[in-house]
Amino acid sequence: MLKFISGRLLQAIPVLFVVITATFFLIHSAPGGPFSNDRAVPPQVLKALNARYNLDQPIWQQYVGYLGDLAQGDFGPSYKYPGRSVNEMIFGSLSTTAELGLYALLVAVLIGVLAGVLAALKPNSPQDYVPMSIAMAGICMPSFLLGPLLVLVFGIYLEWLPISGWGDMPGDKILPAITLGSSYAAYIARLSRAGMLEVMTQDYIRTARAKGLPEHIVVLKHALRGGLMPVVAFLGPAFAGLLGGSFVVETIFQIPGLGRFYVQAAFNRDYTMILGTTIFFSVSIVLFNLLSDVLATWLNPKLRHQGQGDKP
Amino acid sequence: MFKTWPRLLCIWVMFLGLSACGGGESNVSKGNREGILHFGNGTEPQELDPHVVTGVPEHHIITALLEGLISKNPETLEPEPAVAESWTVSDDAKVYTFQLRATARWSNGDTMTAEDFVWSWQRALLPELGNQYAYMYFPIVNAEAFANGELSDFSQVGVKAIAPLTLQVTLNNPTPFFLQLLDHYAMYPVHRATIEKFGQPGEAGTLWTRAGNFVGNGPFVLQQWDLNKVLKVTKNPLYWDANTVKLNGIYFYPTENITTEERMFRVSQLHYTNDVPTEKIAIYQRDKPQKIRVSPYLGTYFYRLNTGLPHLSDVRVRKALAMSIDRDAIVNSILKAGQLPAYSITPPNTLGYTAASDLRYDPEAARALLAAAGYGNGVGFPVTEIIYNTSEQHRQVAVAIQQMWKQVLNIDIRLHNQDWKVYLDSVSSGNYQIARASWIGDYVDPNSFLDMWLTDGGNNRTRWSSKSYDELVQTIAPSAETRQQRYAALQQAESLLLDAMPIIPIYTYVSKHLIHPSVKGISSNLLDTPYYKYIYLQPETQLSVTP
């Protein structure tokens, strides 16, 4: 397993290098610089600003300089927020985005697995159609629509829940978590259904039933482990996606997370912030994919054996 | 399996039950009780250093934390004493002598002196600081040379502390709007010892502006700054006019999404919003007129024309385009918030100045002008492009104008939406035909709108140039002896501009806010500046009996 993990991590290095290099040169070639403004910036001011951020150097020198700083763990200063470093902004808002992602994942797994398993137990019946139709609606409904809808119903009309903020008022995490998690819940429901349907036709399930085990024991003890394999494989990329895709929800609910910086940075041409967040999300995707594979291998004995068989 | 559904229902009810107990007291109720104003502030402030920032959200916060030599009347915007309790102007209107009040203090207890202003203004002009508002100082003798690095000896700049509490400022020319400039945050003082503690004077982005470090001289002090969440200020007991300040604090929220901001207002999380969604304006005006305020604003929305292009170099074409826009239809059918149709670049009643303009909506005359330019019934007129940055409102205005020009002049217009930075790049490099634009006055004076059209002015960007115009704005108006004579010269310049029409004024902005009825003493003014020390909150118990 260690060899597998270290191999995957080594593979990630060139991938990240390509991502950093491509992002660096692409953002520097985009029209409009970080200091362009509606009001003309006087030439002497522009010169001072460019000098401060080394933008007066040739592009390759800026690139080498950036890689040098990066090697020391320094993402550089933000161009948009002169008093803040990119490190400070990323790590300052990361916990909020991660917390939001975790709650959303929890919502997604709880609702998704429950709906998927229920649907798989009685395929082609109302018990299947209803949750799967809701799942399809969940996939189709974007968070910029669902979020305001939940806010209107539960925040404004019923006045049950706060509609903005994070950690200031009790219950202010519920609507953002549901909004962000719902589309993932829908995917997980479909994945669980498919996985469970496949497993339920297996011989060992038939054997378990033949032994006279109650149905809930068959489902919970025997079928779930195999049936949820596709869900487990999906969790890693899903969490990485939740981290990177939270900007809409963060904007709707005024959440001080990383996603807002990610989008604002692109609009502001805040080069270092764009690079910092891109690197951060790339690393997240690599790590969570790896974690998901490790979990799947651990859960599935067949995969473990395949892994051993590959050894020379 | 049948038993599963009731269990699910139980979980859902528990979930909602848990959340139902989460409502609690709203920000507005709590704020009214504690004297805390909850203020929607647009976007997250870039910084709080008055010599580094450029935006309106920063302005709202900095005016709570710092104060300049003078302040303004919250309604008329005429100068009022602030750190300077009085001032005199020499006969030639070039030398201003300010007497600072002995009771002015920094928030750490240090006394304020004239030397604080000399040092702060020197810092604001340091070339390495990259202050984008350094030009505010340029009326002062040698300030421009110092800012450009042509002069390194600040003693030659016209700012002197002639006594501990007496500051003398010498100008290049009589500058009637000089006092107006002094209330701009770019000219606020900063605390020298604090800045030097955290870095060099010419260094931007040091830690001096963080909560716990910031030393100011305004009515409030910085208490807490959580990025993208909230910035809190509390009352400064050492402020010279602390008795006038009624609020105990202000919480500024970065509310960049105006739809979310409006919802926050509806559930009483905000006392004051930075903006109002267009589609909500009519609803509030009809159903809750006491909660919405729409006021004239010192800003003009206009189109720039690239006069370097062959067909747009003809003034008849430019005038035909300007005269075939039905501005009333735009403000009444699209904008719907009380904006005024604009026929001049300077908004009406800019400190008593209202431009006389011949510009009008006249389709017949527009057609005749286009025909005289060789494009009768639009024949042969090249397809022309309007660029605008991403915004639903810019798109709607552009579509309306596209249709008006097709209908009146029979010419084809292409619309091109660009990302903000791409749009800025296109306009500043002259890579456009017609571009939407806007200008918000930095200070209340027609000069703020008229000096941008000087030959080679950085904000001109139309390639239009007129020596007569330059002379009127740069020489004749500043040397006028009375305000009336000065305004007459500026009026002449504006007529020249409108006669050449390198820009097409479309409408004059309004400021739009939702304001909770408990907020009192908040005046509306052309600069849309809230003067916090006059604001107070009325507890809701009293509010309910207020007629």
mmCIF file of C-alpha atoms in Angstrom, chain B residues 178-518:
data_model
loop_
_atom_site.group_PDB
_atom_site.id
_atom_site.type_symbol
_atom_site.label_atom_id
_atom_site.label_comp_id
_atom_site.label_asym_id
_atom_site.label_seq_id
_atom_site.Cartn_x
_atom_site.Cartn_y
_atom_site.Cartn_z
ATOM 1 C CA PHE B 178 -9.097 73.085 -2.648
ATOM 2 C CA LEU B 179 -11.099 72.893 0.594
ATOM 3 C CA GLN B 180 -13.305 70.231 -0.978
ATOM 4 C CA LEU B 181 -10.224 68.094 -1.600
ATOM 5 C CA LEU B 182 -9.234 68.165 2.064
ATOM 6 C CA ASP B 183 -12.119 65.895 3.017
ATOM 7 C CA HIS B 184 -10.955 63.217 0.589
ATOM 8 C CA TYR B 185 -9.318 60.298 2.387
ATOM 9 C CA ALA B 186 -6.181 60.665 0.256
ATOM 10 C CA MET B 187 -5.482 63.839 2.251
ATOM 11 C CA TYR B 188 -6.140 62.404 5.698
ATOM 12 C CA PRO B 189 -3.302 62.261 8.213
ATOM 13 C CA VAL B 190 -1.771 58.991 9.393
ATOM 14 C CA HIS B 191 0.029 58.264 12.660
ATOM 15 C CA ARG B 192 3.740 58.413 11.984
ATOM 16 C CA ALA B 193 4.993 56.300 14.904
ATOM 17 C CA THR B 194 2.556 53.490 14.057
ATOM 18 C CA ILE B 195 3.547 53.391 10.401
ATOM 19 C CA GLU B 196 7.244 53.435 11.223
ATOM 20 C CA LYS B 197 6.747 50.680 13.772
ATOM 21 C CA PHE B 198 5.505 48.289 11.081
ATOM 22 C CA GLY B 199 7.616 49.280 8.090
ATOM 23 C CA GLN B 200 8.903 52.077 5.910
ATOM 24 C CA PRO B 201 6.738 55.154 5.177
ATOM 25 C CA GLY B 202 6.780 54.347 1.442
ATOM 26 C CA GLU B 203 5.844 50.726 1.965
ATOM 27 C CA ALA B 204 2.271 49.666 1.195
ATOM 28 C CA GLY B 205 0.582 46.713 2.827
ATOM 29 C CA THR B 206 2.331 46.615 6.172
ATOM 30 C CA LEU B 207 0.522 45.467 9.284
ATOM 31 C CA TRP B 208 -0.238 48.932 10.627
ATOM 32 C CA THR B 209 -3.833 48.800 9.384
ATOM 33 C CA ARG B 210 -4.744 45.628 11.268
ATOM 34 C CA ALA B 211 -7.046 45.633 14.284
ATOM 35 C CA GLY B 212 -4.977 46.260 17.382
ATOM 36 C CA ASN B 213 -2.375 48.229 15.419
ATOM 37 C CA PHE B 214 -4.415 50.962 13.743
ATOM 38 C CA VAL B 215 -4.128 54.393 15.342
ATOM 39 C CA GLY B 216 -6.556 56.929 13.908
ATOM 40 C CA ASN B 217 -8.080 60.281 14.765
ATOM 41 C CA GLY B 218 -11.666 59.722 13.627
ATOM 42 C CA PRO B 219 -14.884 59.205 15.588
ATOM 43 C CA PHE B 220 -14.329 55.425 15.707
ATOM 44 C CA VAL B 221 -11.478 52.977 16.266
ATOM 45 C CA LEU B 222 -10.877 49.659 14.539
ATOM 46 C CA GLN B 223 -11.949 46.794 16.758
ATOM 47 C CA GLN B 224 -12.009 43.690 14.541
ATOM 48 C CA TRP B 225 -11.439 42.842 10.882
ATOM 49 C CA ASP B 226 -12.411 39.361 9.718
ATOM 50 C CA LEU B 227 -11.706 39.012 6.035
ATOM 51 C CA ASN B 228 -14.842 38.641 3.872
ATOM 52 C CA LYS B 229 -16.967 38.504 7.008
ATOM 53 C CA VAL B 230 -17.198 41.686 9.048
ATOM 54 C CA LEU B 231 -15.196 44.740 10.059
ATOM 55 C CA LYS B 232 -16.124 46.279 13.392
ATOM 56 C CA VAL B 233 -15.378 49.765 14.670
ATOM 57 C CA THR B 234 -16.235 51.158 18.104
ATOM 58 C CA LYS B 235 -16.643 54.689 19.372
ATOM 59 C CA ASN B 236 -13.406 56.592 19.975
ATOM 60 C CA PRO B 237 -13.632 58.277 23.395
ATOM 61 C CA LEU B 238 -10.641 60.500 22.558
ATOM 62 C CA TYR B 239 -12.209 61.992 19.439
ATOM 63 C CA TRP B 240 -12.397 65.780 19.816
ATOM 64 C CA ASP B 241 -16.132 65.802 19.115
ATOM 65 C CA ALA B 242 -16.975 62.563 20.945
ATOM 66 C CA ASN B 243 -20.027 64.132 22.571
ATOM 67 C CA THR B 244 -21.690 64.486 19.181
ATOM 68 C CA VAL B 245 -21.110 60.831 18.295
ATOM 69 C CA LYS B 246 -24.162 58.803 19.285
ATOM 70 C CA LEU B 247 -23.357 55.398 17.821
ATOM 71 C CA ASN B 248 -21.332 53.012 19.962
ATOM 72 C CA GLY B 249 -20.057 51.180 16.917
ATOM 73 C CA ILE B 250 -20.536 50.225 13.287
ATOM 74 C CA TYR B 251 -20.290 46.743 11.773
ATOM 75 C CA PHE B 252 -19.378 46.838 8.082
ATOM 76 C CA TYR B 253 -20.356 43.745 6.057
ATOM 77 C CA PRO B 254 -18.884 42.971 2.625
ATOM 78 C CA THR B 255 -22.143 42.520 0.683
ATOM 79 C CA GLU B 256 -21.030 42.234 -2.924
ATOM 80 C CA ASN B 257 -24.124 40.267 -3.944
ATOM 81 C CA ILE B 258 -26.889 42.864 -3.819
ATOM 82 C CA THR B 259 -29.637 40.252 -3.919
ATOM 83 C CA THR B 260 -28.232 38.637 -0.793
ATOM 84 C CA GLU B 261 -27.832 42.076 0.740
ATOM 85 C CA GLU B 262 -31.492 42.872 0.143
ATOM 86 C CA ARG B 263 -32.505 39.576 1.763
ATOM 87 C CA MET B 264 -30.301 40.375 4.747
ATOM 88 C CA PHE B 265 -32.136 43.672 5.060
ATOM 89 C CA ARG B 266 -35.504 41.913 4.876
ATOM 90 C CA VAL B 267 -34.662 39.639 7.787
ATOM 91 C CA SER B 268 -33.264 42.608 9.789
ATOM 92 C CA GLN B 269 -29.616 41.646 9.575
ATOM 93 C CA LEU B 270 -28.716 45.066 8.162
ATOM 94 C CA HIS B 271 -29.737 48.618 8.991
ATOM 95 C CA TYR B 272 -28.400 50.012 5.731
ATOM 96 C CA THR B 273 -27.680 48.503 2.334
ATOM 97 C CA ASN B 274 -25.051 49.628 -0.116
ATOM 98 C CA ASP B 275 -27.409 49.227 -3.063
ATOM 99 C CA VAL B 276 -30.864 48.032 -4.081
ATOM 100 C CA PRO B 277 -31.548 45.472 -6.830
ATOM 101 C CA THR B 278 -33.209 47.271 -9.756
ATOM 102 C CA GLU B 279 -36.186 44.932 -9.807
ATOM 103 C CA LYS B 280 -36.920 45.672 -6.133
ATOM 104 C CA ILE B 281 -36.912 49.468 -6.353
ATOM 105 C CA ALA B 282 -40.483 49.881 -7.583
ATOM 106 C CA ILE B 283 -41.741 47.318 -5.067
ATOM 107 C CA TYR B 284 -40.160 49.130 -2.139
ATOM 108 C CA GLN B 285 -41.266 52.514 -3.433
ATOM 109 C CA ARG B 286 -44.828 51.243 -3.637
ATOM 110 C CA ASP B 287 -45.066 49.047 -0.529
ATOM 111 C CA LYS B 288 -42.419 50.331 1.892
ATOM 112 C CA PRO B 289 -41.462 53.847 0.833
ATOM 113 C CA GLN B 290 -40.181 54.605 4.333
ATOM 114 C CA LYS B 291 -37.451 51.988 3.900
ATOM 115 C CA ILE B 292 -35.961 53.069 0.578
ATOM 116 C CA ARG B 293 -34.002 56.204 -0.193
ATOM 117 C CA VAL B 294 -33.088 57.306 -3.686
ATOM 118 C CA SER B 295 -31.025 60.509 -3.956
ATOM 119 C CA PRO B 296 -29.139 62.438 -6.630
ATOM 120 C CA TYR B 297 -25.538 61.249 -6.977
ATOM 121 C CA LEU B 298 -22.477 62.956 -8.383
ATOM 122 C CA GLY B 299 -22.001 60.568 -11.282
ATOM 123 C CA THR B 300 -22.716 60.442 -15.007
ATOM 124 C CA TYR B 301 -23.216 57.438 -17.273
ATOM 125 C CA PHE B 302 -22.036 58.141 -20.801
ATOM 126 C CA TYR B 303 -20.606 56.602 -23.969
ATOM 127 C CA ARG B 304 -17.098 57.350 -25.176
ATOM 128 C CA LEU B 305 -16.614 57.677 -28.923
ATOM 129 C CA ASN B 306 -13.271 56.888 -30.479
ATOM 130 C CA THR B 307 -12.848 60.063 -32.515
ATOM 131 C CA GLY B 308 -9.753 58.643 -34.194
ATOM 132 C CA LEU B 309 -11.904 56.385 -36.377
ATOM 133 C CA PRO B 310 -12.888 57.734 -39.823
ATOM 134 C CA HIS B 311 -16.660 57.706 -39.428
ATOM 135 C CA LEU B 312 -16.584 58.846 -35.796
ATOM 136 C CA SER B 313 -14.148 61.656 -36.490
ATOM 137 C CA ASP B 314 -17.032 63.599 -38.089
ATOM 138 C CA VAL B 315 -18.747 65.724 -35.465
ATOM 139 C CA ARG B 316 -22.019 65.511 -37.399
ATOM 140 C CA VAL B 317 -22.048 61.737 -36.965
ATOM 141 C CA ARG B 318 -21.299 62.051 -33.245
ATOM 142 C CA LYS B 319 -24.071 64.591 -32.799
ATOM 143 C CA ALA B 320 -26.507 62.489 -34.806
ATOM 144 C CA LEU B 321 -25.784 59.539 -32.521
ATOM 145 C CA ALA B 322 -26.237 61.692 -29.409
ATOM 146 C CA MET B 323 -29.493 63.266 -30.629
ATOM 147 C CA SER B 324 -31.147 59.974 -31.502
ATOM 148 C CA ILE B 325 -31.054 58.556 -27.972
ATOM 149 C CA ASP B 326 -34.325 58.829 -26.094
ATOM 150 C CA ARG B 327 -32.903 59.225 -22.599
ATOM 151 C CA ASP B 328 -36.323 59.528 -20.984
ATOM 152 C CA ALA B 329 -37.208 56.076 -22.266
ATOM 153 C CA ILE B 330 -33.950 54.671 -20.866
ATOM 154 C CA VAL B 331 -34.389 56.071 -17.373
ATOM 155 C CA ASN B 332 -38.120 55.364 -17.201
ATOM 156 C CA SER B 333 -38.296 51.952 -18.839
ATOM 157 C CA ILE B 334 -34.945 50.344 -18.013
ATOM 158 C CA LEU B 335 -33.372 51.951 -14.976
ATOM 159 C CA LYS B 336 -36.577 52.849 -13.120
ATOM 160 C CA ALA B 337 -34.892 54.277 -10.014
ATOM 161 C CA GLY B 338 -35.250 58.000 -10.558
ATOM 162 C CA GLN B 339 -32.081 58.499 -12.602
ATOM 163 C CA LEU B 340 -32.094 61.737 -14.573
ATOM 164 C CA PRO B 341 -31.631 61.909 -18.333
ATOM 165 C CA ALA B 342 -28.225 63.549 -18.870
ATOM 166 C CA TYR B 343 -27.582 66.235 -21.471
ATOM 167 C CA SER B 344 -24.249 67.339 -20.010
ATOM 168 C CA ILE B 345 -21.300 65.543 -18.440
ATOM 169 C CA THR B 346 -21.509 67.490 -15.167
ATOM 170 C CA PRO B 347 -24.485 66.459 -13.040
ATOM 171 C CA PRO B 348 -27.022 69.204 -12.359
ATOM 172 C CA ASN B 349 -26.459 71.421 -9.315
ATOM 173 C CA THR B 350 -22.862 70.426 -8.665
ATOM 174 C CA LEU B 351 -22.363 72.900 -5.811
ATOM 175 C CA GLY B 352 -24.478 75.461 -7.637
ATOM 176 C CA TYR B 353 -23.221 74.685 -11.155
ATOM 177 C CA THR B 354 -25.682 73.415 -13.749
ATOM 178 C CA ALA B 355 -24.506 73.237 -17.340
ATOM 179 C CA ALA B 356 -26.678 74.767 -20.043
ATOM 180 C CA SER B 357 -26.870 72.295 -22.894
ATOM 181 C CA ASP B 358 -28.353 72.336 -26.390
ATOM 182 C CA LEU B 359 -28.351 68.567 -26.546
ATOM 183 C CA ARG B 360 -31.840 67.104 -26.945
ATOM 184 C CA TYR B 361 -33.676 64.081 -28.339
ATOM 185 C CA ASP B 362 -34.403 65.134 -31.915
ATOM 186 C CA PRO B 363 -34.687 62.279 -34.437
ATOM 187 C CA GLU B 364 -35.350 64.615 -37.389
ATOM 188 C CA ALA B 365 -32.271 66.731 -36.750
ATOM 189 C CA ALA B 366 -30.220 63.565 -36.123
ATOM 190 C CA ARG B 367 -31.229 62.096 -39.494
ATOM 191 C CA ALA B 368 -30.384 65.371 -41.212
ATOM 192 C CA LEU B 369 -26.954 65.501 -39.584
ATOM 193 C CA LEU B 370 -26.185 61.911 -40.570
ATOM 194 C CA ALA B 371 -27.277 62.606 -44.128
ATOM 195 C CA ALA B 372 -25.072 65.719 -44.228
ATOM 196 C CA ALA B 373 -22.156 63.529 -43.153
ATOM 197 C CA GLY B 374 -22.770 61.346 -46.218
ATOM 198 C CA TYR B 375 -24.795 58.545 -44.641
ATOM 199 C CA GLY B 376 -28.351 59.382 -45.771
ATOM 200 C CA ASN B 377 -30.779 56.874 -44.230
ATOM 201 C CA GLY B 378 -27.750 55.101 -42.786
ATOM 202 C CA VAL B 379 -26.534 53.947 -46.190
ATOM 203 C CA GLY B 380 -22.822 53.220 -46.151
ATOM 204 C CA PHE B 381 -22.491 53.650 -42.386
ATOM 205 C CA PRO B 382 -20.077 50.948 -41.202
ATOM 206 C CA VAL B 383 -21.268 48.404 -38.662
ATOM 207 C CA THR B 384 -20.163 49.920 -35.378
ATOM 208 C CA GLU B 385 -19.502 48.165 -32.118
ATOM 209 C CA ILE B 386 -20.429 49.174 -28.578
ATOM 210 C CA ILE B 387 -18.352 47.528 -25.883
ATOM 211 C CA TYR B 388 -19.458 47.260 -22.277
ATOM 212 C CA ASN B 389 -18.276 45.334 -19.249
ATOM 213 C CA THR B 390 -20.318 42.447 -17.896
ATOM 214 C CA SER B 391 -23.465 43.792 -16.277
ATOM 215 C CA GLU B 392 -27.121 43.207 -17.004
ATOM 216 C CA GLN B 393 -27.855 46.925 -16.801
ATOM 217 C CA HIS B 394 -25.083 47.907 -19.242
ATOM 218 C CA ARG B 395 -26.433 45.287 -21.629
ATOM 219 C CA GLN B 396 -29.995 46.555 -21.375
ATOM 220 C CA VAL B 397 -28.949 50.157 -22.009
ATOM 221 C CA ALA B 398 -26.782 49.085 -24.958
ATOM 222 C CA VAL B 399 -29.615 47.028 -26.471
ATOM 223 C CA ALA B 400 -31.999 49.979 -26.142
ATOM 224 C CA ILE B 401 -29.530 52.358 -27.799
ATOM 225 C CA GLN B 402 -28.825 49.805 -30.521
ATOM 226 C CA GLN B 403 -32.554 49.719 -31.295
ATOM 227 C CA MET B 404 -32.917 53.519 -31.145
ATOM 228 C CA TRP B 405 -30.060 54.026 -33.571
ATOM 229 C CA LYS B 406 -31.510 51.405 -35.906
ATOM 230 C CA GLN B 407 -34.954 52.961 -35.719
ATOM 231 C CA VAL B 408 -33.913 56.609 -36.050
ATOM 232 C CA LEU B 409 -30.757 56.430 -38.158
ATOM 233 C CA ASN B 410 -31.090 52.980 -39.771
ATOM 234 C CA ILE B 411 -27.546 52.014 -38.788
ATOM 235 C CA ASP B 412 -26.349 48.642 -37.561
ATOM 236 C CA ILE B 413 -24.715 48.370 -34.178
ATOM 237 C CA ARG B 414 -22.977 45.293 -32.776
ATOM 238 C CA LEU B 415 -22.789 44.740 -29.026
ATOM 239 C CA HIS B 416 -19.738 43.236 -27.397
ATOM 240 C CA ASN B 417 -19.684 42.246 -23.771
ATOM 241 C CA GLN B 418 -16.221 42.076 -22.214
ATOM 242 C CA ASP B 419 -14.822 40.998 -18.876
ATOM 243 C CA TRP B 420 -14.027 44.067 -16.714
ATOM 244 C CA LYS B 421 -10.249 43.901 -17.121
ATOM 245 C CA VAL B 422 -10.481 43.161 -20.842
ATOM 246 C CA TYR B 423 -12.835 46.111 -21.224
ATOM 247 C CA LEU B 424 -10.413 48.393 -19.350
ATOM 248 C CA ASP B 425 -7.594 47.215 -21.572
ATOM 249 C CA SER B 426 -9.653 47.879 -24.717
ATOM 250 C CA VAL B 427 -10.630 51.386 -23.655
ATOM 251 C CA SER B 428 -7.240 52.482 -22.342
ATOM 252 C CA SER B 429 -5.479 51.218 -25.469
ATOM 253 C CA GLY B 430 -8.047 52.885 -27.770
ATOM 254 C CA ASN B 431 -9.075 49.504 -29.154
ATOM 255 C CA TYR B 432 -12.794 50.309 -29.340
ATOM 256 C CA GLN B 433 -15.340 52.238 -31.373
ATOM 257 C CA ILE B 434 -17.941 53.163 -28.786
ATOM 258 C CA ALA B 435 -17.537 52.232 -25.128
ATOM 259 C CA ARG B 436 -19.866 52.594 -22.185
ATOM 260 C CA ALA B 437 -18.346 54.605 -19.365
ATOM 261 C CA SER B 438 -19.127 56.383 -16.148
ATOM 262 C CA TRP B 439 -17.527 58.983 -13.967
ATOM 263 C CA ILE B 440 -18.107 59.637 -10.294
ATOM 264 C CA GLY B 441 -16.847 62.980 -8.997
ATOM 265 C CA ASP B 442 -14.011 62.807 -6.473
ATOM 266 C CA TYR B 443 -15.077 66.128 -5.010
ATOM 267 C CA VAL B 444 -18.091 68.390 -5.445
ATOM 268 C CA ASP B 445 -16.971 70.706 -8.192
ATOM 269 C CA PRO B 446 -17.517 70.760 -11.962
ATOM 270 C CA ASN B 447 -13.751 70.610 -12.361
ATOM 271 C CA SER B 448 -13.847 66.954 -11.300
ATOM 272 C CA PHE B 449 -15.845 66.208 -14.489
ATOM 273 C CA LEU B 450 -14.246 68.693 -16.833
ATOM 274 C CA ASP B 451 -10.505 68.299 -16.297
ATOM 275 C CA MET B 452 -10.642 64.737 -17.590
ATOM 276 C CA TRP B 453 -11.155 65.926 -21.175
ATOM 277 C CA LEU B 454 -7.905 67.881 -21.355
ATOM 278 C CA THR B 455 -5.633 67.028 -24.263
ATOM 279 C CA ASP B 456 -3.769 63.805 -23.431
ATOM 280 C CA GLY B 457 -5.619 63.525 -20.103
ATOM 281 C CA GLY B 458 -5.269 59.966 -18.816
ATOM 282 C CA ASN B 459 -9.041 59.587 -18.538
ATOM 283 C CA ASN B 460 -9.904 61.249 -21.854
ATOM 284 C CA ARG B 461 -9.356 58.145 -24.019
ATOM 285 C CA THR B 462 -11.418 59.555 -26.915
ATOM 286 C CA ARG B 463 -8.495 61.175 -28.818
ATOM 287 C CA TRP B 464 -10.456 64.419 -28.767
ATOM 288 C CA SER B 465 -8.440 67.552 -28.083
ATOM 289 C CA SER B 466 -9.151 71.275 -28.051
ATOM 290 C CA LYS B 467 -6.716 74.046 -27.166
ATOM 291 C CA SER B 468 -9.547 76.423 -26.326
ATOM 292 C CA TYR B 469 -11.021 73.858 -23.966
ATOM 293 C CA ASP B 470 -7.638 73.265 -22.299
ATOM 294 C CA GLU B 471 -7.143 76.964 -21.781
ATOM 295 C CA LEU B 472 -10.583 77.482 -20.294
ATOM 296 C CA VAL B 473 -10.229 74.615 -17.812
ATOM 297 C CA GLN B 474 -6.553 74.980 -16.971
ATOM 298 C CA THR B 475 -6.004 78.732 -17.065
ATOM 299 C CA ILE B 476 -9.105 80.887 -17.300
ATOM 300 C CA ALA B 477 -11.360 79.118 -14.783
ATOM 301 C CA PRO B 478 -8.716 78.802 -12.013
ATOM 302 C CA SER B 479 -7.770 82.469 -12.269
ATOM 303 C CA ALA B 480 -11.369 83.735 -12.101
ATOM 304 C CA GLU B 481 -11.982 86.062 -9.181
ATOM 305 C CA THR B 482 -15.477 84.970 -8.237
ATOM 306 C CA ARG B 483 -17.286 81.658 -8.231
ATOM 307 C CA GLN B 484 -19.719 83.084 -10.773
ATOM 308 C CA GLN B 485 -16.929 84.003 -13.211
ATOM 309 C CA ARG B 486 -15.302 80.650 -12.713
ATOM 310 C CA TYR B 487 -18.516 78.767 -13.382
ATOM 311 C CA ALA B 488 -19.042 80.890 -16.509
ATOM 312 C CA ALA B 489 -15.631 79.794 -17.822
ATOM 313 C CA LEU B 490 -16.388 76.161 -17.012
ATOM 314 C CA GLN B 491 -19.775 76.501 -18.686
ATOM 315 C CA GLN B 492 -18.022 77.763 -21.812
ATOM 316 C CA ALA B 493 -15.684 74.768 -21.706
ATOM 317 C CA GLU B 494 -18.537 72.323 -21.244
ATOM 318 C CA SER B 495 -20.390 73.879 -24.191
ATOM 319 C CA LEU B 496 -17.282 73.337 -26.310
ATOM 320 C CA LEU B 497 -17.163 69.723 -25.201
ATOM 321 C CA LEU B 498 -20.839 69.142 -25.940
ATOM 322 C CA ASP B 499 -20.532 70.864 -29.281
ATOM 323 C CA ALA B 500 -17.718 68.486 -30.242
ATOM 324 C CA MET B 501 -19.487 65.521 -28.631
ATOM 325 C CA PRO B 502 -16.578 63.064 -28.141
ATOM 326 C CA ILE B 503 -18.789 61.603 -25.423
ATOM 327 C CA ILE B 504 -22.532 61.066 -25.253
ATOM 328 C CA PRO B 505 -24.039 61.752 -21.820
ATOM 329 C CA ILE B 506 -26.875 59.334 -21.115
ATOM 330 C CA TYR B 507 -28.028 59.602 -17.529
ATOM 331 C CA THR B 508 -27.125 60.988 -14.127
ATOM 332 C CA TYR B 509 -26.761 58.445 -11.365
ATOM 333 C CA VAL B 510 -28.721 58.208 -8.169
ATOM 334 C CA SER B 511 -27.645 56.550 -4.952
ATOM 335 C CA LYS B 512 -30.031 53.842 -3.743
ATOM 336 C CA HIS B 513 -30.207 52.451 -0.250
ATOM 337 C CA LEU B 514 -32.534 50.500 1.953
ATOM 338 C CA ILE B 515 -32.489 52.116 5.381
ATOM 339 C CA HIS B 516 -34.215 50.738 8.454
ATOM 340 C CA PRO B 517 -36.626 53.254 9.989
ATOM 341 C CA SER B 518 -34.684 53.110 13.270
#
